[in-house]
């Protein structure tokens, strides 16, 4: 576990990280990307970290890959590339840099390392896990193969390198339906998200069998919650992530991955929108879409929220938190991830 007292002692010896309204005033171009959701006093607190991280990135020839669920000061303040898991995986495979800092969770950093074995991949907090990734091991894949002989295994990218290595191909929530449909087999095994698998099955002509994992953030929503939201705030577009249960997805006006949600809201510009997903998603797109009013709810991912500006700065300063993947495992896992990237490109996703 990261010792935050030690982290703060080290940082205070090298950086002036006191809140500074003056420094914040000189960073209005950055603040403009988050001024609907971050107050000026909060930005004055973030500004010294943002300045130090952005300077250190140049020194280390580093890039920060920021997931859509990062808080706005990370998403808009220091990330070089932002997006969903698929977009970040594709970026990791072709970005020109010596160091990748993964502002996301551990399986994403592993994916970056798998795709870029020659680069240093930093995870600012090794405890930023994922309930889905923790729900299955490579033995679980073997069990599923034994139960459904001959069926290909499609594993969500929210899995460990060992699970990817045991799978035939990976998927993300933005390409799962297309990948399952493109496979030749009639029965497809999906792991580890039971709800994503059921939602895919509803849109596919295949028989989809699945592992019983779930996301602790998305499984909290119920169809009754959505009906209550509609009654409370009529006219609001309800937009759900496919890690939600099929009942929730059925009750929503639209369902899609985080990039699909962004596309839908950008194209349709509803007057009011409620994003049935992780809390920071709405905050991160609020400034880009001033005409859309984003209304509750706010379920936070405790794993994503482990990543902070302070931990990013510490990791870049010390180069601690390097992610390693066993080369034999990485080679097999790369095959599954690359198969997904190749198929996504072929399908024009
Ligand atoms: S939001 Fe859910 S799927 Fe995403 S990292 Fe958190 S627990 Fe995992």
Coordinates of C-alpha atoms and ligand atoms in Angstrom, one line a residue, residues 67 69 85 104-108 128-134 156 158 193 214-219 241 243 277-279 299-305, ligand 1:
X67 CA -9.6 7.0 -18.7
X69 CA -13.7 7.9 -15.3
X85 CA -10.5 1.2 -22.6
X104 CA -6.9 4.4 -14.9
X105 CA -6.9 1.0 -13.2
X106 CA -4.4 -1.8 -13.1
X107 CA -5.7 -4.0 -16.0
X108 CA -5.4 -1.0 -18.3
X128 CA -6.4 0.6 -8.3
X129 CA -8.0 -2.7 -9.3
X130 CA -11.4 -3.6 -10.7
X131 CA -14.2 -5.9 -9.4
X132 CA -14.5 -7.5 -12.8
X133 CA -10.8 -8.2 -13.2
X134 CA -10.8 -9.7 -9.7
X156 CA -13.5 -8.2 -21.6
X158 CA -11.2 -5.7 -17.7
X193 CA -19.1 -9.5 -17.0
X214 CA -20.0 -7.8 -12.4
X215 CA -19.0 -4.2 -12.0
X216 CA -19.6 -2.9 -8.5
X217 CA -20.5 0.5 -9.8
X218 CA -22.9 -0.3 -12.6
X219 CA -24.7 -3.2 -10.9
X241 CA -23.5 1.8 -19.8
X243 CA -22.2 -3.1 -17.7
X277 CA -22.4 5.1 -15.3
X278 CA -19.4 6.2 -13.2
X279 CA -19.7 9.7 -11.7
X299 CA -21.8 6.3 -8.3
X300 CA -18.1 6.5 -7.9
X301 CA -15.7 3.7 -8.7
X302 CA -13.5 3.3 -5.6
X303 CA -10.7 1.9 -7.7
X304 CA -10.6 4.7 -10.3
X305 CA -10.7 7.2 -7.5
Ligands
LIG1 S1 -16.1 1.2 -12.9 FE1 -16.5 -1.0 -12.6 S2 -15.5 -2.0 -14.5 FE2 -14.7 0.1 -14.3 S3 -12.8 -0.1 -13.0 FE3 -14.5 0.4 -11.6 S4 -15.2 -1.6 -10.9 FE4 -14.0 -2.0 -12.8

